[in-house]
PDB file of C-alpha atoms in Angstrom:
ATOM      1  CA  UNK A   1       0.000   0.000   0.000  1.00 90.00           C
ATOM      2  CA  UNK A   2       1.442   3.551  -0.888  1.00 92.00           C
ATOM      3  CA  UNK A   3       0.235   7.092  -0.976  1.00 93.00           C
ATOM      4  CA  UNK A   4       0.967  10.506  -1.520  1.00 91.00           C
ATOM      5  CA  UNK A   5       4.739  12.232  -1.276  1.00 83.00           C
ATOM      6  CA  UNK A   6       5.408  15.097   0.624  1.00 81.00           C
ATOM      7  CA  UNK A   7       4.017  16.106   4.522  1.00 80.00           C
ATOM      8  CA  UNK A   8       2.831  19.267   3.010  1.00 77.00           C
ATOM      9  CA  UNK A   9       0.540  18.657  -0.105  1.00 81.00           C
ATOM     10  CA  UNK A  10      -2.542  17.084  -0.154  1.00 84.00           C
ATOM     11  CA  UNK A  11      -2.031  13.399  -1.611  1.00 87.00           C
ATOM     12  CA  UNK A  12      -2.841  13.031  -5.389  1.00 87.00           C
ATOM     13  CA  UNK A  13      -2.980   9.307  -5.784  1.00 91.00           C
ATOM     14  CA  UNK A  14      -2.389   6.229  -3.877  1.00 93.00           C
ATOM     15  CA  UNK A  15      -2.261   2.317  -5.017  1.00 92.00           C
ATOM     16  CA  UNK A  16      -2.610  -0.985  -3.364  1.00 92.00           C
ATOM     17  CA  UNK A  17      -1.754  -4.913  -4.499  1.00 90.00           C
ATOM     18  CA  UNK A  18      -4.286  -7.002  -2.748  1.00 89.00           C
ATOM     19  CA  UNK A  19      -4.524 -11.059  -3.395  1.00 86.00           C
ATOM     20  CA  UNK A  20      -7.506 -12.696  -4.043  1.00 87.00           C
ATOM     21  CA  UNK A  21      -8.868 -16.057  -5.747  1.00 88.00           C
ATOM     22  CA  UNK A  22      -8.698 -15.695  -9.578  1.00 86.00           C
ATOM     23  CA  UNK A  23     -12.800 -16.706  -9.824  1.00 91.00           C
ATOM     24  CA  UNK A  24     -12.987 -13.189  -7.510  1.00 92.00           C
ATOM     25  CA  UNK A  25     -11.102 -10.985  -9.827  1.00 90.00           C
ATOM     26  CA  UNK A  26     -14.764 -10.088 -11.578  1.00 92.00           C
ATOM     27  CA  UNK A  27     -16.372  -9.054  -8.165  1.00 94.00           C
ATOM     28  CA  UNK A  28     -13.158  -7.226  -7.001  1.00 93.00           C
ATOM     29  CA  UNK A  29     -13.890  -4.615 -10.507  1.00 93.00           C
ATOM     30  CA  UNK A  30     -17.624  -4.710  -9.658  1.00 95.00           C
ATOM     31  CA  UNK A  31     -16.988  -3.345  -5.780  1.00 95.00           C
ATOM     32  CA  UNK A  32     -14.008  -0.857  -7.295  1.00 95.00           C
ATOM     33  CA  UNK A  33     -16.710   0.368 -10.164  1.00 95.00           C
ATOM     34  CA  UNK A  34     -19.562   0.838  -7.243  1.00 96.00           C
ATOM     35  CA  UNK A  35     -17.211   2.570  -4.772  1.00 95.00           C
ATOM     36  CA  UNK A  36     -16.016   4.928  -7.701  1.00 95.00           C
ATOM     37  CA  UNK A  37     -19.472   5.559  -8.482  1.00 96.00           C
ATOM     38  CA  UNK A  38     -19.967   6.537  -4.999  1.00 96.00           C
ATOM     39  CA  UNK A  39     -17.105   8.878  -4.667  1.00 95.00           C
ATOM     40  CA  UNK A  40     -17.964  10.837  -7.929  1.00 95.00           C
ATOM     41  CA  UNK A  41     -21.528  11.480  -6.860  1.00 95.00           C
ATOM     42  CA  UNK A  42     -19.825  13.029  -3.621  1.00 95.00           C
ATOM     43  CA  UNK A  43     -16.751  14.844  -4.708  1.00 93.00           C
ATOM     44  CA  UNK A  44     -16.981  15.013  -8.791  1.00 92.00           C
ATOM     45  CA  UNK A  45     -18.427  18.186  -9.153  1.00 94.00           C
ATOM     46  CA  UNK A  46     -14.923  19.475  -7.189  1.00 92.00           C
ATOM     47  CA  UNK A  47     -12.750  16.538  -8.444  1.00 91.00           C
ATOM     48  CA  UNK A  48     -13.188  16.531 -11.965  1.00 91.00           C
ATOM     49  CA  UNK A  49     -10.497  13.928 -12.525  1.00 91.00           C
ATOM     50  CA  UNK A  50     -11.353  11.329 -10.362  1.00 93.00           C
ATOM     51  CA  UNK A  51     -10.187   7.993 -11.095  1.00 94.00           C
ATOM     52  CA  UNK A  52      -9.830   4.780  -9.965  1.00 94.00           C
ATOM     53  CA  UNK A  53      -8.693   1.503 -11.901  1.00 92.00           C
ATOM     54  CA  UNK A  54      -8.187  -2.342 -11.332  1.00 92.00           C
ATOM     55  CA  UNK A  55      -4.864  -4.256 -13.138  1.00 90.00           C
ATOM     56  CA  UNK A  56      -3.549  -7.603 -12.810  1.00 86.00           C
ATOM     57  CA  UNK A  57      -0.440  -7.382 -11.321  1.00 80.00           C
ATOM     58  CA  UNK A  58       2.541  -9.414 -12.319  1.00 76.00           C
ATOM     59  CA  UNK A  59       4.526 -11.992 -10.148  1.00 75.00           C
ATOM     60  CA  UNK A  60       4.518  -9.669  -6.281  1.00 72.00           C
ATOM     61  CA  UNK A  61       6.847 -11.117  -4.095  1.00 73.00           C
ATOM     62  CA  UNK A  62       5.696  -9.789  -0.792  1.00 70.00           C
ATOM     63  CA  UNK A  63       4.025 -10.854   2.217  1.00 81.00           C
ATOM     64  CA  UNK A  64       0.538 -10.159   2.775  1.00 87.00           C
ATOM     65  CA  UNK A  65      -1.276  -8.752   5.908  1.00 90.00           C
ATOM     66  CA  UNK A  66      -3.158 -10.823   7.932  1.00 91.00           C
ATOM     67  CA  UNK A  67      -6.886  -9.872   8.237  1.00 91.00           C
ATOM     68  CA  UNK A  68      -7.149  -8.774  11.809  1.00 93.00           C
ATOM     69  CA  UNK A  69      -3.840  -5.994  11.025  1.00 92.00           C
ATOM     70  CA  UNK A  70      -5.423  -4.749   7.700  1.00 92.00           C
ATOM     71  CA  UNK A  71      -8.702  -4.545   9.441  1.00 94.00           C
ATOM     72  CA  UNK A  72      -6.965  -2.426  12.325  1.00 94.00           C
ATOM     73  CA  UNK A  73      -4.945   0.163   9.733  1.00 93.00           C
ATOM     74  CA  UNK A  74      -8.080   0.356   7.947  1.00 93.00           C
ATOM     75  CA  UNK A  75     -10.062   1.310  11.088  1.00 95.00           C
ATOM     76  CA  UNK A  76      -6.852   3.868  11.677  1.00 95.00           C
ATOM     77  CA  UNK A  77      -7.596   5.663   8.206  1.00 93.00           C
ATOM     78  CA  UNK A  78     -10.838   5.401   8.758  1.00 94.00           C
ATOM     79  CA  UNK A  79     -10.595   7.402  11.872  1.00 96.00           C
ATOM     80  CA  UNK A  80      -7.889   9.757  11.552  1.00 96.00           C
ATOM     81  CA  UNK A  81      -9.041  13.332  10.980  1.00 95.00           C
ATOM     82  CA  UNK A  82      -8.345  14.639   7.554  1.00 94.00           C
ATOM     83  CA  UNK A  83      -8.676  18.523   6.634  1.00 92.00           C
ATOM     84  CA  UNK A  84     -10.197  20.794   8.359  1.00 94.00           C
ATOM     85  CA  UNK A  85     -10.885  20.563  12.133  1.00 95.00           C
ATOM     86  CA  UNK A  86     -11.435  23.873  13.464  1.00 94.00           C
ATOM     87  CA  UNK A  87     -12.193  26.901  11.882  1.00 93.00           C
ATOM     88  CA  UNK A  88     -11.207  30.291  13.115  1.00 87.00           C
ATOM     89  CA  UNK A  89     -13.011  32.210  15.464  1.00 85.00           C
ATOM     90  CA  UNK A  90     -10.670  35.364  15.226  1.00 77.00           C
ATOM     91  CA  UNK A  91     -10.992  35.397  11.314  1.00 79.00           C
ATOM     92  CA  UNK A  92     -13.749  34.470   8.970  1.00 82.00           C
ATOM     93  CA  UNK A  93     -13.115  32.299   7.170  1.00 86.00           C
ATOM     94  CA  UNK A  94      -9.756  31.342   8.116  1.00 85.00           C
ATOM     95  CA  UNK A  95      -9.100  27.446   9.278  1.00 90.00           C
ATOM     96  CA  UNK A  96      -7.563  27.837  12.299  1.00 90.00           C
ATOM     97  CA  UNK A  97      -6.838  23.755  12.705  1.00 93.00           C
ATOM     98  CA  UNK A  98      -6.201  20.728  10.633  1.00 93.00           C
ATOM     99  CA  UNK A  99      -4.483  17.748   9.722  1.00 94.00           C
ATOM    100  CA  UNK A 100      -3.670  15.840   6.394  1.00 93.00           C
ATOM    101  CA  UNK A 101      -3.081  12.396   6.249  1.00 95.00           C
ATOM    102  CA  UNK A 102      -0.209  13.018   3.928  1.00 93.00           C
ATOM    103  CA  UNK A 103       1.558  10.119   2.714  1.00 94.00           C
ATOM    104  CA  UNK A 104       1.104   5.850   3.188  1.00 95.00           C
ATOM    105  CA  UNK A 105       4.636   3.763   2.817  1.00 94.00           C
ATOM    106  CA  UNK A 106       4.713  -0.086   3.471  1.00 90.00           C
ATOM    107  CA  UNK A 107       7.918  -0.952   4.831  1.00 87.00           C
ATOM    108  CA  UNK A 108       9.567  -4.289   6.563  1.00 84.00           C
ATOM    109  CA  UNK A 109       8.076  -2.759   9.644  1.00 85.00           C
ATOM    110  CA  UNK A 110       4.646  -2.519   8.773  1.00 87.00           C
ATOM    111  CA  UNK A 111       2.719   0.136   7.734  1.00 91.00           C
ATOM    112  CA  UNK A 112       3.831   4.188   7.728  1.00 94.00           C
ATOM    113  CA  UNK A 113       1.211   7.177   7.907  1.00 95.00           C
ATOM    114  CA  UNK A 114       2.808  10.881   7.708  1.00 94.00           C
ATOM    115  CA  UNK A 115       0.930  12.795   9.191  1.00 94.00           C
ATOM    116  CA  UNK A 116       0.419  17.068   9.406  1.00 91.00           C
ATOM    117  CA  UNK A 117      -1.144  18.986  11.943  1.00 91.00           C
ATOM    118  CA  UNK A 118      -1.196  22.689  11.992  1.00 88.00           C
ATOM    119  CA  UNK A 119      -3.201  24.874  13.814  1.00 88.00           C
ATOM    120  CA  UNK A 120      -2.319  28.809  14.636  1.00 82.00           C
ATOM    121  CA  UNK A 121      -3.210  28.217  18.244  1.00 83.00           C
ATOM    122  CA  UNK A 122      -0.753  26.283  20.314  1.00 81.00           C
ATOM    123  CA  UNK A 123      -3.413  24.662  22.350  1.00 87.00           C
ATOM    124  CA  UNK A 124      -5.764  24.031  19.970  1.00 90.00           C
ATOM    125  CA  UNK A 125      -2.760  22.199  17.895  1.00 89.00           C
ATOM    126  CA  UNK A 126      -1.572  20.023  20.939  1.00 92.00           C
ATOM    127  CA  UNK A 127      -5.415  19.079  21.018  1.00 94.00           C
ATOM    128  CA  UNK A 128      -5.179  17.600  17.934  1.00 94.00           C
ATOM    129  CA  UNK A 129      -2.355  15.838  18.454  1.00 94.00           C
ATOM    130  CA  UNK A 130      -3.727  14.073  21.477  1.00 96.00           C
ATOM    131  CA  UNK A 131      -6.391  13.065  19.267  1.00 96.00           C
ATOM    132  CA  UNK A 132      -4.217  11.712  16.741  1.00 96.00           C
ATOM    133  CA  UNK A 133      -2.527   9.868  19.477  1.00 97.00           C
ATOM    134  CA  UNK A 134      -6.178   8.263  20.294  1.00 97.00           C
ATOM    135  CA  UNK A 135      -6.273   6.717  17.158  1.00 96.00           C
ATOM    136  CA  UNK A 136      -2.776   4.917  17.130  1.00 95.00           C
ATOM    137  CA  UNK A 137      -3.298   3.943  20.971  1.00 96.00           C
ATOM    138  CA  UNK A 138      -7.380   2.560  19.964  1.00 95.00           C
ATOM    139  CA  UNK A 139      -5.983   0.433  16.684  1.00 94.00           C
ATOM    140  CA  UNK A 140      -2.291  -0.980  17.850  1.00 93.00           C
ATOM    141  CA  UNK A 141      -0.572   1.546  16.657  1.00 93.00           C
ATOM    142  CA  UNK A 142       2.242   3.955  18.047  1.00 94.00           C
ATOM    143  CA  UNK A 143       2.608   7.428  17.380  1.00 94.00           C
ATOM    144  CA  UNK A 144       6.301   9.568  16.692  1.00 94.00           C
ATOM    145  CA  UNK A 145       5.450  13.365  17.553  1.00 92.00           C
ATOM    146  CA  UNK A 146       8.175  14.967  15.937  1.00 88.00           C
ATOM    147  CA  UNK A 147       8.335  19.199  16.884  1.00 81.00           C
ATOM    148  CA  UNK A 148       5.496  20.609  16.238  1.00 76.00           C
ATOM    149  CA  UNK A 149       5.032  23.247  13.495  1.00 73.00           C
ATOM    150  CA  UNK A 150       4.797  26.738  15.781  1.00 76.00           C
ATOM    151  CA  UNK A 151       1.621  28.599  14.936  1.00 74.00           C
ATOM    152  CA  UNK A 152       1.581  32.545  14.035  1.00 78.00           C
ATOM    153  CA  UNK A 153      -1.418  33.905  15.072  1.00 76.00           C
ATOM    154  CA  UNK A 154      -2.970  37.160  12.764  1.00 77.00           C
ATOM    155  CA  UNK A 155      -2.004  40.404  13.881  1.00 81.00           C
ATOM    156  CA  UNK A 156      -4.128  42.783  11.909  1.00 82.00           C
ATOM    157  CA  UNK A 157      -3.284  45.764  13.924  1.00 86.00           C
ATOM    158  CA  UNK A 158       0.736  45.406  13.385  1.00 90.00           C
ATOM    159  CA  UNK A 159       2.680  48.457  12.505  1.00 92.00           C
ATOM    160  CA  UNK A 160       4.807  46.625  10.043  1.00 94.00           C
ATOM    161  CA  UNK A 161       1.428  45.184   8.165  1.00 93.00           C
ATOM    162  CA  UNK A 162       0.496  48.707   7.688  1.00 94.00           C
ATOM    163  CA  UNK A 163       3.998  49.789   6.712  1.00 95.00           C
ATOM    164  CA  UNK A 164       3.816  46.648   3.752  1.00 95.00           C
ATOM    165  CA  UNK A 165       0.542  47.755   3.053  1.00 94.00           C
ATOM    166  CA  UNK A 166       1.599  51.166   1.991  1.00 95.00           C
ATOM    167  CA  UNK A 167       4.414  50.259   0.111  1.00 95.00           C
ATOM    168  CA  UNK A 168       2.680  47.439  -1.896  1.00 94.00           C
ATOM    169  CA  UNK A 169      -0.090  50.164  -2.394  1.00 95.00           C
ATOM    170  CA  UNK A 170       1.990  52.329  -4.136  1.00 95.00           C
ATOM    171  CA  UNK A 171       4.380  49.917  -6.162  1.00 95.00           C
ATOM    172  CA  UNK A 172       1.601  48.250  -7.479  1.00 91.00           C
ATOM    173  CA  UNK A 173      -0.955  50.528  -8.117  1.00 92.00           C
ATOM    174  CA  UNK A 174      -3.729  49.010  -6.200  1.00 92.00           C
ATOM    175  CA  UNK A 175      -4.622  47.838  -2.613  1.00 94.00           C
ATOM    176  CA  UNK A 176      -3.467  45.062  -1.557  1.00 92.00           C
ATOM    177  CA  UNK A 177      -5.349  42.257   0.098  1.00 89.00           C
ATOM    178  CA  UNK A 178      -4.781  41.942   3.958  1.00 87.00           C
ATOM    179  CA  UNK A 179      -5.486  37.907   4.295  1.00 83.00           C
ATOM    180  CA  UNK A 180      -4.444  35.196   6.754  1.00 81.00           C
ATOM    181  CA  UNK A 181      -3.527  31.847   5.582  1.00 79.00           C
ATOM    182  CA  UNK A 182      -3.724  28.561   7.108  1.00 78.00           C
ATOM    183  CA  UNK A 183      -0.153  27.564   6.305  1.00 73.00           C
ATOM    184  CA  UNK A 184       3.008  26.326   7.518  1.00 70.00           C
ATOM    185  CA  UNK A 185       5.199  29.466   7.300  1.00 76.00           C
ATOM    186  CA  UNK A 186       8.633  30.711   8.584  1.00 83.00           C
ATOM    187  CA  UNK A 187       7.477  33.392   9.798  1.00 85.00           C
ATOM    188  CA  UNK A 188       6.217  31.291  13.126  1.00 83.00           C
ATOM    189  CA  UNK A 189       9.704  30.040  13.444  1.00 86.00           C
ATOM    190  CA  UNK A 190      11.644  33.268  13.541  1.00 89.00           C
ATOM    191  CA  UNK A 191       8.806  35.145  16.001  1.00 87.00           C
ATOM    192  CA  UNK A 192       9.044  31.778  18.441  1.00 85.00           C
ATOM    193  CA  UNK A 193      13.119  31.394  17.687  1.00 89.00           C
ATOM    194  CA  UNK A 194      14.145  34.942  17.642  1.00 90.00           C
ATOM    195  CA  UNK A 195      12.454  36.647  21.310  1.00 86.00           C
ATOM    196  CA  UNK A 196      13.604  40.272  19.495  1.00 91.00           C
ATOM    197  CA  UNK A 197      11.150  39.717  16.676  1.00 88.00           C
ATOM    198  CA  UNK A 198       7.973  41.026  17.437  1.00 87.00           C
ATOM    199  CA  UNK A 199       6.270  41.151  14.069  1.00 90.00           C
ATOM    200  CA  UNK A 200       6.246  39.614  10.828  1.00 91.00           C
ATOM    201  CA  UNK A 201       4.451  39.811   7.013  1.00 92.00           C
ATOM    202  CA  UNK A 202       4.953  37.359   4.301  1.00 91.00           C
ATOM    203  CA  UNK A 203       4.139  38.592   0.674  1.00 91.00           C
ATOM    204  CA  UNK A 204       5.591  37.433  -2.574  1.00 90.00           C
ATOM    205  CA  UNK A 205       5.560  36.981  -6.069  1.00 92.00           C
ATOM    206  CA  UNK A 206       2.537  34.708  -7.657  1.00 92.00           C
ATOM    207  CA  UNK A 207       2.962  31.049  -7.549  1.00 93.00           C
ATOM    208  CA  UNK A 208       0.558  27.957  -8.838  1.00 93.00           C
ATOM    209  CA  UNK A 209       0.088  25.449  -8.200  1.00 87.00           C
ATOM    210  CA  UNK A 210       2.444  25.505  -4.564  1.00 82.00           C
ATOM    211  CA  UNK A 211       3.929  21.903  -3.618  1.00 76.00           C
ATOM    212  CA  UNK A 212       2.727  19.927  -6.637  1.00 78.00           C
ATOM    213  CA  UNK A 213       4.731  18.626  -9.691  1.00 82.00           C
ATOM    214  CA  UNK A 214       2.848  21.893 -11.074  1.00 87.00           C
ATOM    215  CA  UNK A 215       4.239  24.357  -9.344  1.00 92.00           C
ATOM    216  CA  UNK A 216       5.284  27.441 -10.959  1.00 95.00           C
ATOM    217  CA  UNK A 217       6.640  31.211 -10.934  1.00 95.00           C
ATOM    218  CA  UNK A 218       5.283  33.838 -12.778  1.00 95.00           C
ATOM    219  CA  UNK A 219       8.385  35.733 -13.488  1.00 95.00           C
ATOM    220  CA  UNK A 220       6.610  39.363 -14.313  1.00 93.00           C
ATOM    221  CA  UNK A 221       5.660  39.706 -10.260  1.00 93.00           C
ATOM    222  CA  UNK A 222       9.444  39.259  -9.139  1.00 95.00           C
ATOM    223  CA  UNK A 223      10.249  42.781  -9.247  1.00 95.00           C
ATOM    224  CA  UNK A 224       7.458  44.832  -7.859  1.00 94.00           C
ATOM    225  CA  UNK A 225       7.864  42.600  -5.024  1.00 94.00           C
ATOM    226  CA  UNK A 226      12.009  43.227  -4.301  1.00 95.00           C
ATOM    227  CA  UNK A 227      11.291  46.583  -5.108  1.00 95.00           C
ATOM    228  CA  UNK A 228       8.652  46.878  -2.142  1.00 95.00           C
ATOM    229  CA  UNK A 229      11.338  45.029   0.130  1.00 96.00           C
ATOM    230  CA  UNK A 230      13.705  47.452  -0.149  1.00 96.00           C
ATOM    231  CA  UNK A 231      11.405  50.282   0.348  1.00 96.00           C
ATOM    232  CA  UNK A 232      10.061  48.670   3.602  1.00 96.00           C
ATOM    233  CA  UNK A 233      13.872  48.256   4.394  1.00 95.00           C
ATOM    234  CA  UNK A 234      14.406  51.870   3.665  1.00 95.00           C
ATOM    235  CA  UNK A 235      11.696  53.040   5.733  1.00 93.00           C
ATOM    236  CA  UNK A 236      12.348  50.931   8.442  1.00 92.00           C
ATOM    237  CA  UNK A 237      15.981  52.340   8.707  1.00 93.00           C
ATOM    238  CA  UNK A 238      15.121  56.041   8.456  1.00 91.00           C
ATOM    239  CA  UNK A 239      12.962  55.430  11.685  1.00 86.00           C
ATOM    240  CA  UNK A 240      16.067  53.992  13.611  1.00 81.00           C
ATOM    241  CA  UNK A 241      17.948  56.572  12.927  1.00 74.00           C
TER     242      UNK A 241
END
């Protein structure tokens, strides 16, 4: 069994070799078909790609789960929270907690689940990391929490927001558009590893696309973007001084 890649992008595809009877191989595309069915009646209209298909492997020379441990990972999947949990309360519209259930790996151990929680709240975060730990202590399983992602809650009335603002405004030509993200950024790393910092934006260029095989740069917004560093640097240093 394997799925998605990377901790930080939703998983695109997955696949799994599964043994059965050669007189089943008909009923195994029949349930595949139906579930497929299913799953485009309830995400097609948003997933216009959705696929599934059934092959006949060639010679697999692995070992094969025993029915009570696939039953328990698939109770584990089944249960595991994936997307949103909580949404903001501070910012409409904003998801203040989740978790993806980013990538599946069979190994000579067993069976690997990557998992990402974020959440801009501390608590809220560790919350949802008990929960995952629920799961894994409910279906046999054990849980590795490695340091969590720090969370950077939205500071609408910071001085350096207004600053960027200004100088975006009048590089560009037009208002910019004051937004909080639910993201992993660096931003909550410096503030939480650097006790001088006391504020931070992030702005940038446009990318599509972000963490996929698609991902892209569009080259024309490079430059009103270092040029709107370097005035925020400029202003920031004539108020020092």
């Amino acid at each position: 069994l394997a799925g998605g890649d990377k901790h930080n992008a939703i998983p695109r595809e997955a696949s799994v070799v599964i043994g059965v009877p050669p007189e089943d191989e008909v009923a195994i595309e029949a349930a595949v078909a139906k579930r497929l069915q299913a799953l485009r009646e309830e995400f097609g209209l948003l997933e216009k790609g959705l696929s599934a298909s059934v092959e006949t492997a060639s010679e697999v020379k692995a070992k094969a789960f025993s029915r009570k441990d696939a039953s328990r990972f698939l109770a584990a999947l089944r249960l595991l929270p994936h997307g949103v949990i909580k949404m903001s309360h501070a910012m409409e519209g904003l998801v203040e907690t989740s978790n993806n259930v980013a990538s599946i790996t069979t190994t000579d151990e067993g069976l690997k689940v990557l998992l990402s929680t974020r959440s801009s709240l501390g608590s809220a975060l560790e919350a949802a990391r008990e929960r995952l730990q629920a799961v894994a202590d409910l279906t046999g399983g054990s849980l590795v929490m490695e340091p969590a992602y720090p969370g950077w809650a939205p500071a609408p009335a910071s001085p350096l927001l207004e600053v960027t603002r200004k100088k975006l405004k009048a590089i560009c030509n037009e208002e910019p558009k004051i937004l909080a993200i639910h993201a992993g950024l660096e931003c909550g790393i410096l503030l939480e590893k650097c006790p001088t910092l006391r504020e931070a934006v992030s702005f940038g260029p446009t990318i599509t696309g972000a963490h996929s095989p698609d991902e892209a740069l569009e080259i024309d917004t490079v430059s009103p973007f270092f040029r709107t560093v370097l005035a925020i640097l400029a202003e920031l240093a004539a108020e020092r001084q």
